[in-house]
Short mmCIF file of C-alpha atoms in Angstrom, two decimals:
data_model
loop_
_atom_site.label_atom_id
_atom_site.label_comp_id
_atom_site.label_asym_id
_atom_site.label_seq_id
_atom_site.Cartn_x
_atom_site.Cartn_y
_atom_site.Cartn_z
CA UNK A 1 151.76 307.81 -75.32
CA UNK A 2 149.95 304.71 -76.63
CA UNK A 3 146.25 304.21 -75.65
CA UNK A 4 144.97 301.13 -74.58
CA UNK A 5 142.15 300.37 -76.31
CA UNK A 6 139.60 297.74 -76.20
CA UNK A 7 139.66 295.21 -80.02
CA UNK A 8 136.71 293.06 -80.29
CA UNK A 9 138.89 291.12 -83.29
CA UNK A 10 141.88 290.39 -80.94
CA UNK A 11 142.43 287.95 -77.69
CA UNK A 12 141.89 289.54 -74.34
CA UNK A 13 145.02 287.84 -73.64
CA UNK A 14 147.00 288.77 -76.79
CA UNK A 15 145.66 292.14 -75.44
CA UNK A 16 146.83 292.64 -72.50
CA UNK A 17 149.97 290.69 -73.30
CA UNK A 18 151.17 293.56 -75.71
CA UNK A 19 150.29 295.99 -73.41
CA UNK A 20 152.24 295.16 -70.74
CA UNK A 21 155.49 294.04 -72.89
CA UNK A 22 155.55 297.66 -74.59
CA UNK A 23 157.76 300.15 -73.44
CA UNK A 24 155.00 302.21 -73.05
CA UNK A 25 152.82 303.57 -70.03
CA UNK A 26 149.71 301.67 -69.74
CA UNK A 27 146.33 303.40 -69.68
CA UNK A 28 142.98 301.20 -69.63
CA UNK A 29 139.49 302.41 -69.95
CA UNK A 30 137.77 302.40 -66.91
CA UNK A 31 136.12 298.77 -67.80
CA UNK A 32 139.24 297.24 -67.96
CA UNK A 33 140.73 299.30 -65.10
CA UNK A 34 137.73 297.85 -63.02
CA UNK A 35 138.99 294.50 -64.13
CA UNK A 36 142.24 294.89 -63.08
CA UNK A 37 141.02 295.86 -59.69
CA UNK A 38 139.19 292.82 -59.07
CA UNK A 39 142.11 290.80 -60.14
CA UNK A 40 144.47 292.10 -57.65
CA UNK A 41 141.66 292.09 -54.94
CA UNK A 42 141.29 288.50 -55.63
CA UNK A 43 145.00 288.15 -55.18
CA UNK A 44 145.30 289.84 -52.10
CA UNK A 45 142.47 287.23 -50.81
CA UNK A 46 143.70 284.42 -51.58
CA UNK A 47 146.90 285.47 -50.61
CA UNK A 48 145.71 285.93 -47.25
CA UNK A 49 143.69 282.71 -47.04
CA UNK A 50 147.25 281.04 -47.45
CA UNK A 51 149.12 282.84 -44.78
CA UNK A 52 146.13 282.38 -42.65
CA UNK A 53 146.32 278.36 -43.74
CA UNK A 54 149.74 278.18 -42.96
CA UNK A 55 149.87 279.45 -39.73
CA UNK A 56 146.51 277.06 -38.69
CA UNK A 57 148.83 274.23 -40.31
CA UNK A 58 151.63 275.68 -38.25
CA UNK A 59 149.85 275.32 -35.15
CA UNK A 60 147.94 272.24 -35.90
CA UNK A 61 151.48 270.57 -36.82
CA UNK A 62 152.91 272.02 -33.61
CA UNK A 63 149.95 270.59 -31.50
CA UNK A 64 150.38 266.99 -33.24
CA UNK A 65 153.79 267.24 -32.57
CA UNK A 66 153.25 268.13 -28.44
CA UNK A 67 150.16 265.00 -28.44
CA UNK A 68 152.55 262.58 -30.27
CA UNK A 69 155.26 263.76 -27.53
CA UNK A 70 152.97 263.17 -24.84
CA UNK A 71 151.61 260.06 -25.75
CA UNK A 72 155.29 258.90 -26.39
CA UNK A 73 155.89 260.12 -22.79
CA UNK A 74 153.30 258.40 -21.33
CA UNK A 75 153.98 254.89 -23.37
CA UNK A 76 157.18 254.93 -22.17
CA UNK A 77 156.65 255.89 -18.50
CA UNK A 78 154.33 253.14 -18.37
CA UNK A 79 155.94 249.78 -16.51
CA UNK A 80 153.41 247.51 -17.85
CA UNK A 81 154.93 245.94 -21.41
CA UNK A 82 153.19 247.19 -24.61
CA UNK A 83 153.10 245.94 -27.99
CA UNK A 84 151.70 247.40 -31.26
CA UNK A 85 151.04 244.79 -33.97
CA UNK A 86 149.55 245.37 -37.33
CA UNK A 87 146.85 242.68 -38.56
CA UNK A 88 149.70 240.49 -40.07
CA UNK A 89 151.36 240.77 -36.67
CA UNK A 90 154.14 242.60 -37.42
CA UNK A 91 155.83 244.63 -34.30
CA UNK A 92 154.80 248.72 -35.14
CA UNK A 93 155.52 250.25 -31.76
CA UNK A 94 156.78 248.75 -28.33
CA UNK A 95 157.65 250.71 -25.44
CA UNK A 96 160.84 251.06 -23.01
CA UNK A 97 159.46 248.27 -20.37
CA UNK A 98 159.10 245.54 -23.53
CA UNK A 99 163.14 246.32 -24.54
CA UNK A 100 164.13 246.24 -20.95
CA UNK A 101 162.04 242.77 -20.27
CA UNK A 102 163.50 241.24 -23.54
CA UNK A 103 167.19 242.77 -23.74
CA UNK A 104 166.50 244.12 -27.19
CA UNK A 105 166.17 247.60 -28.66
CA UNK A 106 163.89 248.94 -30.79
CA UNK A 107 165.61 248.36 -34.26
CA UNK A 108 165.77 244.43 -33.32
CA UNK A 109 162.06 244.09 -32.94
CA UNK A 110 159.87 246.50 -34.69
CA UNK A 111 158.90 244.94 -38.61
CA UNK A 112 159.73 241.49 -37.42
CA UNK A 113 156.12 239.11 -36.49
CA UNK A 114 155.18 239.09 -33.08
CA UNK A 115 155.71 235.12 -33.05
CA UNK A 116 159.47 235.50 -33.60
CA UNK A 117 159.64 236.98 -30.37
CA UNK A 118 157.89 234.44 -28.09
CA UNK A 119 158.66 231.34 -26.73
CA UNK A 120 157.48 228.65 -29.04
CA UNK A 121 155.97 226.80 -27.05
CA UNK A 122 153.23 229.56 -26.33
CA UNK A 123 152.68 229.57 -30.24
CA UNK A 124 149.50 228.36 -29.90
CA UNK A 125 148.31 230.87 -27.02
CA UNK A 126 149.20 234.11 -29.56
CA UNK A 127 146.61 233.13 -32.28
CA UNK A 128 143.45 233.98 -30.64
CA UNK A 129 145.36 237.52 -29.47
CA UNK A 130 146.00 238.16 -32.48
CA UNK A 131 142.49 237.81 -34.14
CA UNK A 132 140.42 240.21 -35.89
CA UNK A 133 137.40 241.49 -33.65
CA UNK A 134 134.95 244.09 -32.66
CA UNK A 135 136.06 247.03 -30.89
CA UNK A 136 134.94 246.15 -27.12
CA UNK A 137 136.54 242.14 -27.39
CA UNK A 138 139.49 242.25 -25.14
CA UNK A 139 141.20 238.84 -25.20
CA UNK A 140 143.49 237.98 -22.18
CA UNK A 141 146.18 235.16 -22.21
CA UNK A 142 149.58 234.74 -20.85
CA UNK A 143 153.03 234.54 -23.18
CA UNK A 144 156.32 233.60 -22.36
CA UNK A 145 158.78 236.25 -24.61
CA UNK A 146 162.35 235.11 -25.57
CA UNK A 147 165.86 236.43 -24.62
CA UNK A 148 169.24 236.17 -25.13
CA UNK A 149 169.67 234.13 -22.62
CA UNK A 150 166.03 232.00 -22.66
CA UNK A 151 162.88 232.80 -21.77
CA UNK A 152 160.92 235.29 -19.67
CA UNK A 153 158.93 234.56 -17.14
CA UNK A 154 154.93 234.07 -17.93
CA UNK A 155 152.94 237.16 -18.62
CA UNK A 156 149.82 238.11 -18.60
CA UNK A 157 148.70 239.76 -21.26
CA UNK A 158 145.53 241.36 -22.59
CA UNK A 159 144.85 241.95 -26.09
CA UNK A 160 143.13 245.07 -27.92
CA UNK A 161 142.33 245.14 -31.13
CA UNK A 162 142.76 248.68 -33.49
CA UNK A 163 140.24 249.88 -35.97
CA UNK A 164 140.68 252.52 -38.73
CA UNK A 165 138.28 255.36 -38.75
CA UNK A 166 136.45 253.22 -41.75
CA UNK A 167 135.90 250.39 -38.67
CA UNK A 168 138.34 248.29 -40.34
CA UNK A 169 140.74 245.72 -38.34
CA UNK A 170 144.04 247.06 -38.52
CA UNK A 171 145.82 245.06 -35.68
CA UNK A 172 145.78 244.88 -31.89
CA UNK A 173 147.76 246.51 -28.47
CA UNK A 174 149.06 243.63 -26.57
CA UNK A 175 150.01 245.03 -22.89
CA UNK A 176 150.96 242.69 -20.17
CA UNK A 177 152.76 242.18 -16.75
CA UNK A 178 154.98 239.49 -15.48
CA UNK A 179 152.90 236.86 -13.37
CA UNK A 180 155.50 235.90 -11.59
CA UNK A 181 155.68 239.65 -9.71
CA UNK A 182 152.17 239.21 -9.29
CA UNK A 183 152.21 236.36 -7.87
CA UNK A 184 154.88 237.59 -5.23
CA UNK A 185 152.75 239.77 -4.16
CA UNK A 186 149.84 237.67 -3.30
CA UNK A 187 152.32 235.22 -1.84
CA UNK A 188 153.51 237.89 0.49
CA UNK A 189 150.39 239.35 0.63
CA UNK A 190 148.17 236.12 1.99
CA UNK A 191 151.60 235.39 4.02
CA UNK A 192 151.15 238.64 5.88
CA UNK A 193 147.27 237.71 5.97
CA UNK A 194 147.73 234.90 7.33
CA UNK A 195 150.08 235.83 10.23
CA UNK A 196 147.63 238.83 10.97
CA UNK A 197 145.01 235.78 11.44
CA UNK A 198 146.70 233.63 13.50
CA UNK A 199 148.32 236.77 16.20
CA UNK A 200 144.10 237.62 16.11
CA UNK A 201 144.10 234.05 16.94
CA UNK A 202 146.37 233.98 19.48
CA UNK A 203 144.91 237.10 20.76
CA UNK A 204 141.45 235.69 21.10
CA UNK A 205 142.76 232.80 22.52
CA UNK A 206 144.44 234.69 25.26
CA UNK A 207 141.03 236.83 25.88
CA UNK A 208 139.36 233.52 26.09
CA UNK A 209 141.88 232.54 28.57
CA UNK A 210 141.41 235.65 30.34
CA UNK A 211 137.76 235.17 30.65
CA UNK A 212 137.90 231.89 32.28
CA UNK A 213 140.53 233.09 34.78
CA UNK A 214 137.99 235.63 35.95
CA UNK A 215 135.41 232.66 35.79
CA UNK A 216 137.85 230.69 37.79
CA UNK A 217 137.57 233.34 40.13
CA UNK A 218 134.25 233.88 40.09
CA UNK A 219 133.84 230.41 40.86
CA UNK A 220 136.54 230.26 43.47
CA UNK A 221 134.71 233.17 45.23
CA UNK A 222 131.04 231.56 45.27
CA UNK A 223 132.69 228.45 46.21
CA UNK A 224 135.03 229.76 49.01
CA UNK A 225 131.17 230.27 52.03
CA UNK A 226 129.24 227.00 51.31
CA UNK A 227 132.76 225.16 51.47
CA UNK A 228 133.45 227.33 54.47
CA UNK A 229 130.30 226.59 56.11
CA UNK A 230 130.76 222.49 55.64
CA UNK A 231 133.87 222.59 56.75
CA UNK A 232 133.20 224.27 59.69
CA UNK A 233 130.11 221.69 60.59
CA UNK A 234 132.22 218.79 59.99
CA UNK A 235 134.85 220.11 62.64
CA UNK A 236 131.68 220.80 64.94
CA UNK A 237 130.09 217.23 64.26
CA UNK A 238 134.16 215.74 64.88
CA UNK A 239 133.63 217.05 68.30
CA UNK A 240 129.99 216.26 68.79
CA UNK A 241 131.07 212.46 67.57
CA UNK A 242 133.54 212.36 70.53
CA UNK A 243 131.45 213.89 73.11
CA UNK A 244 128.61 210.96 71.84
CA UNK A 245 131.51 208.40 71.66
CA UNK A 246 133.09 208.86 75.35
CA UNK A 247 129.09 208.58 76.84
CA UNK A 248 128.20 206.02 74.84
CA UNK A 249 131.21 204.06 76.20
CA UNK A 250 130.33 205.31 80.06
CA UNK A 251 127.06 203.88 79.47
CA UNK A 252 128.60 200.32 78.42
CA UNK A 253 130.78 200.71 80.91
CA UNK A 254 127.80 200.77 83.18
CA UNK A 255 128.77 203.31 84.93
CA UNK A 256 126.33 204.31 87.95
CA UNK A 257 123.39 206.80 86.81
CA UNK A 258 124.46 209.49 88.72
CA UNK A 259 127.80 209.44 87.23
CA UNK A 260 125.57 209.25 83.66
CA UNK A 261 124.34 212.13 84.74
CA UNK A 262 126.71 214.09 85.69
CA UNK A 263 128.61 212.91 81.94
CA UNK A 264 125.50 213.53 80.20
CA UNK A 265 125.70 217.00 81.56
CA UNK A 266 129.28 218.11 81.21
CA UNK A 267 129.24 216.42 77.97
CA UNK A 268 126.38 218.96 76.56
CA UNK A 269 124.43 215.39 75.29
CA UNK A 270 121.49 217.10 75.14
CA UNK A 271 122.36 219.97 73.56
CA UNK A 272 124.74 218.25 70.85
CA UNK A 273 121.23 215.84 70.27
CA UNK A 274 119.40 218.94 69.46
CA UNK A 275 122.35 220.55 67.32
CA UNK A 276 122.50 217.82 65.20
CA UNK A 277 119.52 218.30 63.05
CA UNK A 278 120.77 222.22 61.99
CA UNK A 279 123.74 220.74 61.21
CA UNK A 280 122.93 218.19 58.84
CA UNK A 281 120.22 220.33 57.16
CA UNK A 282 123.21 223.49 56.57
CA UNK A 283 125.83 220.74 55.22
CA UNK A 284 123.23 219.51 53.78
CA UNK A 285 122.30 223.23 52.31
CA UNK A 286 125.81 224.14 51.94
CA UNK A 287 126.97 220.39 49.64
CA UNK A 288 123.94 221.42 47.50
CA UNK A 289 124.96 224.56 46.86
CA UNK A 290 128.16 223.42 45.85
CA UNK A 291 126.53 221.02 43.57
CA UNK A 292 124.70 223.70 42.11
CA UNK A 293 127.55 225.77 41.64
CA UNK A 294 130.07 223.10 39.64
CA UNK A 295 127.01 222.04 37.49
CA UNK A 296 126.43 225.84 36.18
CA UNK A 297 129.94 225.42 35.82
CA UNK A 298 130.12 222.63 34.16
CA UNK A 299 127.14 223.64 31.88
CA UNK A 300 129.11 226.69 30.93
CA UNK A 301 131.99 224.92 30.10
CA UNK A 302 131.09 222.03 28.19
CA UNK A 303 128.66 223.62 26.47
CA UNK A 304 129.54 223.00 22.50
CA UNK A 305 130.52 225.70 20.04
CA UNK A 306 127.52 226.68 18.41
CA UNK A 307 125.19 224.36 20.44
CA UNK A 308 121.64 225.60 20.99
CA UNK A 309 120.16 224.88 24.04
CA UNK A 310 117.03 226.68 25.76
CA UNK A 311 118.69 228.74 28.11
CA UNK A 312 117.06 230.44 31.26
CA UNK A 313 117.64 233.99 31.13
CA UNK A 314 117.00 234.49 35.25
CA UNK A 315 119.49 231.76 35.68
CA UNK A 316 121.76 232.53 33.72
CA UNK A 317 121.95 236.36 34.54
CA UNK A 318 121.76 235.62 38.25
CA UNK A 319 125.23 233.24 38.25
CA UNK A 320 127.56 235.73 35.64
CA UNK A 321 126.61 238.60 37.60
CA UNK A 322 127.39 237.21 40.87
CA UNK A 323 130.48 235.76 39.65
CA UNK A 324 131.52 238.84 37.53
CA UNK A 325 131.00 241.09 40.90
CA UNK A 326 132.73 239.04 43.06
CA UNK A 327 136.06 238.62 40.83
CA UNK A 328 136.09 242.39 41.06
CA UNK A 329 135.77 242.43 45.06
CA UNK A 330 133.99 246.08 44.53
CA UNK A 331 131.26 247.25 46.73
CA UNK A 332 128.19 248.37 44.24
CA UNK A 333 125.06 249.25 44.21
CA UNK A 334 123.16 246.25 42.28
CA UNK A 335 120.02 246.47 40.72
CA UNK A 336 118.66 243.19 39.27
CA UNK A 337 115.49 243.41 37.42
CA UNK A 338 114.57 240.29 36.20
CA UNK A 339 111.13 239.12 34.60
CA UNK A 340 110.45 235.62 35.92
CA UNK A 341 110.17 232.44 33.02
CA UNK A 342 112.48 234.36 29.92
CA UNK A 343 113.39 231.69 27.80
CA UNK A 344 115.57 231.77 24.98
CA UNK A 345 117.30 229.93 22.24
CA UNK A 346 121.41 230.08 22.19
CA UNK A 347 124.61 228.41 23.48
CA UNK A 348 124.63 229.17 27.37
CA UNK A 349 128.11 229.20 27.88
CA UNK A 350 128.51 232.32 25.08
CA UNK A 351 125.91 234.19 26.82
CA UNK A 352 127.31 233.72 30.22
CA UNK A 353 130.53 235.51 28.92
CA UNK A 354 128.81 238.80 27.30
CA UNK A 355 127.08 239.43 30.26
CA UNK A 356 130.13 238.72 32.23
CA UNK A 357 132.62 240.93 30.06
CA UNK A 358 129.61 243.89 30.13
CA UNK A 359 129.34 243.69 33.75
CA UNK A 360 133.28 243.43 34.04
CA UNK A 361 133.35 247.15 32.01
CA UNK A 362 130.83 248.98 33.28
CA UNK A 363 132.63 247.70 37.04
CA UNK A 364 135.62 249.48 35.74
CA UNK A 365 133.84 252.34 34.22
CA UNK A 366 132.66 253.20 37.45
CA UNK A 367 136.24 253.32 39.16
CA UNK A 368 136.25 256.30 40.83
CA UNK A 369 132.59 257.19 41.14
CA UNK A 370 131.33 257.85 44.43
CA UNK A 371 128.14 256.10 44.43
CA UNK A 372 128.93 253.37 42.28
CA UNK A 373 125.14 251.79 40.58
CA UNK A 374 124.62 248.97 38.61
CA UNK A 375 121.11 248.09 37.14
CA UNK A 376 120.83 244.32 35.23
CA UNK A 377 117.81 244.11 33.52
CA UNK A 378 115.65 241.46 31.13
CA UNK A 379 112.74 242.03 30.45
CA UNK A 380 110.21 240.71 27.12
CA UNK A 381 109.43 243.58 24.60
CA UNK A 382 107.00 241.59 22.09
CA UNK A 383 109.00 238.35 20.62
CA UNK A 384 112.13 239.43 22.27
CA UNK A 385 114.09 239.56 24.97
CA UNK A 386 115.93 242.71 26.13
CA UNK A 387 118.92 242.65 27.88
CA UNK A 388 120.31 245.97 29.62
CA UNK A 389 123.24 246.77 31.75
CA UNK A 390 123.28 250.03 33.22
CA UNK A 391 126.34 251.70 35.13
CA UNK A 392 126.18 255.86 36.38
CA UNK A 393 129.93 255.93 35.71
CA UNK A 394 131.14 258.86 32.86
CA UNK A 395 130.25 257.48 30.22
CA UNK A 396 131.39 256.65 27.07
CA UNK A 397 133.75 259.37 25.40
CA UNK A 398 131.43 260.84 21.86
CA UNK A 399 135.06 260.20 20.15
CA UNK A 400 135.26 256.61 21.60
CA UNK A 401 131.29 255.14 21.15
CA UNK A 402 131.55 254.31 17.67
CA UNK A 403 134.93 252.64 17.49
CA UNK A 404 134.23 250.67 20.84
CA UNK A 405 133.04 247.36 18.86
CA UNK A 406 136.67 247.79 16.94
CA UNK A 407 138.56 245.02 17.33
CA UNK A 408 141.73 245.50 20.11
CA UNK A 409 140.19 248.95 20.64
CA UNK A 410 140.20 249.72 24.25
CA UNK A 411 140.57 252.71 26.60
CA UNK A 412 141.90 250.96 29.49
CA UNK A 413 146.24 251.29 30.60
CA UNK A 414 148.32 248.69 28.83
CA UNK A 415 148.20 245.40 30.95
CA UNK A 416 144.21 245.80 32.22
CA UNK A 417 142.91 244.29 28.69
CA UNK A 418 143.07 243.63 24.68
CA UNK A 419 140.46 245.46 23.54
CA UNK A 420 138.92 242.31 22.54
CA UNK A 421 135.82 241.91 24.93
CA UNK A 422 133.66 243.68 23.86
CA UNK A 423 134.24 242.65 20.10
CA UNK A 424 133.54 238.99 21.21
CA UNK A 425 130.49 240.08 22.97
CA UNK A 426 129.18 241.77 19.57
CA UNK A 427 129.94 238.81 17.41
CA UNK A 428 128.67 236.33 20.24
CA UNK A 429 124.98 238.74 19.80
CA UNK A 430 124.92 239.13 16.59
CA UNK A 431 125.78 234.77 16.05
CA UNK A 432 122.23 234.92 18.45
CA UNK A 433 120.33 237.01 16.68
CA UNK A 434 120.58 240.27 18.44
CA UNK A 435 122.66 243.25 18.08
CA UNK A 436 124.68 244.61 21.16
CA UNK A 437 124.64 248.68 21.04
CA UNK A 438 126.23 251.12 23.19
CA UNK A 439 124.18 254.42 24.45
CA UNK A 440 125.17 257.28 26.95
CA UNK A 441 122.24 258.36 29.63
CA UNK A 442 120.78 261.74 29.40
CA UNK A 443 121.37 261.74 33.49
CA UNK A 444 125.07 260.02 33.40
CA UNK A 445 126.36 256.78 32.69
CA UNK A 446 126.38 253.96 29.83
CA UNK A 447 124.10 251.54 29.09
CA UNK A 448 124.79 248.46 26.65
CA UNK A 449 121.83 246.54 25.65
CA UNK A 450 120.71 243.45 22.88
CA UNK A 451 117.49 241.82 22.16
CA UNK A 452 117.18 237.96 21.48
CA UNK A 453 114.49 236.04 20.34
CA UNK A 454 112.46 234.42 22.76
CA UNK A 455 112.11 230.54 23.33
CA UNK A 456 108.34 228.99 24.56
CA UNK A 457 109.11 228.19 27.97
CA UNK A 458 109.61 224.07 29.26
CA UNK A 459 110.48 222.22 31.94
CA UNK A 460 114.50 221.41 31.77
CA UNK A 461 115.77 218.60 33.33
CA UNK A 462 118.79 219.71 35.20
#
């Protein structure tokens, strides 16, 4: 058997080039058998670096493939139009909404330039969309794109531009919607708006109206004794006038004294002389009243929207109470504690009807209570003026307090209100300066209360 041995004079390739072609067995000295070794070592490494390669370039492929599926997916889910344009402006990429807005597929518009697919007129408008900017310049503008059979409606559009990983401008993302949907929707939407302003409106309106019927009433009620009380004078001074008339004529008639007499006496003279002072002094009492009564009325009524007037708080709490208690025709337990001279600032008639509609509720809070209490109260707590109505009914449910201010919120049965007093009230307090808040008592009951500003006091001229 030949012996592989090592020639300085010869190749190492010539070598081992004869060795292996012989028909020979091969037999190396142990340096070249070490060689060897390390050859097929190397091999074996590198051989497994490139199965190990593959299969990371297997699964890298396979996770480029699922990413570019996805974002395909999500391209084509989206129902906004999107264009991809190089920086000549040539169509790369458009998705599903484009082709359906257009009527074209993909073949027909990808390669062609962006501007063969818009309405000419709108020419001008794709320039500055298409120009080459920084990364965070998003243009907007609106296109008009053409179809087979014209044009599209306008869209809006906004404009991105793409960058290579070396920064450089490589084209933009137009994506866009049709204006004309959008503006549908804000047409319906500020339709709908609109009609939810005028029923509040209407519903206001119909509050308002509802508050002066219960002022009518009020009003109808403080009128009904003074009117009473005249009227029942005049029918006693109708009589006294006869009774005065028929001796006035005995006495022309010159009758004889004791016949005078005798008239005088069955005709109560005397007494109908010394009646007639009362009487004139309670008409009297009784027309000034109602002159009192149709100028707080008046004074409520004409008072001007917004018009600020000084406004006396003992006054003014004195006539809505009265009138708010008597509309009800309850029996309560009233409580008025009223500091003397509290002046303040506001519209009169405004104020009349929050402490009218506060009264109203915490009257029908208290339906059922057996000892039905109401405390009014104003007093001045430094610059202000504190207003407090005070009922021992239930009180206010912990699920109700802090939706009570809502706007056609209200726990009463259907028919007995809108849920719009006490919303009025708050935006009435808060146009004044105050704010009206809503508190249960420790020992039972609600109270509402608001602080105003207080006026310097002056003398009014009625």
């Amino acid at each position: 058997m030949p012996k592989a041995t090592h020639s300085p004079e010869a190749s190492e390739t010539d070598s081992l080039l004869k060795l292996v072609t012989s028909g020979g067995a091969i037999e190396f000295d142990r340096e070249r058998e070490g060689a060897w070794i390390e050859v097929i070592r190397k091999m074996d490494e590198v051989y497994s670096d490139l199965l190990r390669y593959e299969v990371d370039l297997e699964h890298k492929n396979a996770e480029l493939e699922e990413a570019q599926a996805f974002v395909t997916n999500v391209i084509e889910s989206v129902s906004d139009i999107l264009v991809v344009c190089d920086a000549r402006g040539l169509v790369q990429q458009v998705n599903s909404a484009f082709q359906h807005a257009i009527g074209r597929s993909v073949g027909d518009v990808v390669g062609k330039n962006i501007a063969d697919v818009i309405d000419a007129a709108d020419s001008p408008k794709l320039v500055p969309l298409l120009k080459p900017r920084g990364t965070p310049d998003v243009v907007d503008g609106e296109l008009r794109f053409l179809t087979d059979g014209g044009s599209t409606d306008l869209f809006a559009i906004n404009s991105s531009p793409r960058h290579d990983h070396r920064g450089r401008f490589i084209g933009v993302v137009l994506t866009g919607r049709p204006i004309g949907e959008l503006r549908r929707a804000y047409e319906a939407l500020h339709k709908a708006h609109h009609e939810l302003q005028r029923a509040q409106r209407q519903l206001v309106e119909q509050e308002k109206m509802a508050s002066l019927g219960r002022l009518v009433a009020g009003v109808a009620h403080e009128l009904n004794n003074p009117i009473s009380f005249v009227y029942g004078n005049i029918h006693t001074l109708i009589r006294y006038r006869a009774a005065i008339v028929a001796y006035l004529d005995a006495i022309h008639g010159e009758g004889r004294a004791s016949d005078l007499a005798a008239l005088r006496k069955s005709l109560r003279i005397d007494d109908v002389l010394e009646d007639f002072g009362p009487l004139i002094e309670g008409t009297m009492e009784g027309a000034v009243r109602i002159s009192e009564i149709v100028k707080n009325l008046r004074r409520l009524s004409f008072s001007k929207l917004g018009e600020v007037e000084r406004v006396n708080i003992e006054r003014l709490i004195n006539t809505a109470v009265l009138w708010a208690v008597r509309t009800k025709q309850v029996r309560i337990d009233l409580q008025m504690e009223l500091e003397p001279e509290l002046w303040i600032s506001g519209n009169e008639g405004q104020l009349h009807q929050v402490i009218v509609n506060l009264v109203e509720n915490a009257i029908d809070a208290m339906r059922g209570t057996e000892a039905p209490r109401l405390v009014v109260s104003a007093a001045r707590k430094g610059n202000e003026v504190l207003f407090r109505i005070s009922d021992n009914g239930p009180g206010i449910d912990k699920d109700h307090i802090s939706h009570i201010f809502e706007p056609f919120f209200t726990t009463k049965r259907v028919g007995e209100g809108t849920g719009l007093g006490l919303w009025i009230s708050y935006g009435i307090v808060r146009e004044h300066g105050g704010e009206l808040v809503a508190t249960n008592e420790p020992e039972g009951g609600a109270t509402f209360s608001f602080a105003l500003p207080q006026a310097i006091a002056t003398v009014v001229s009625e």
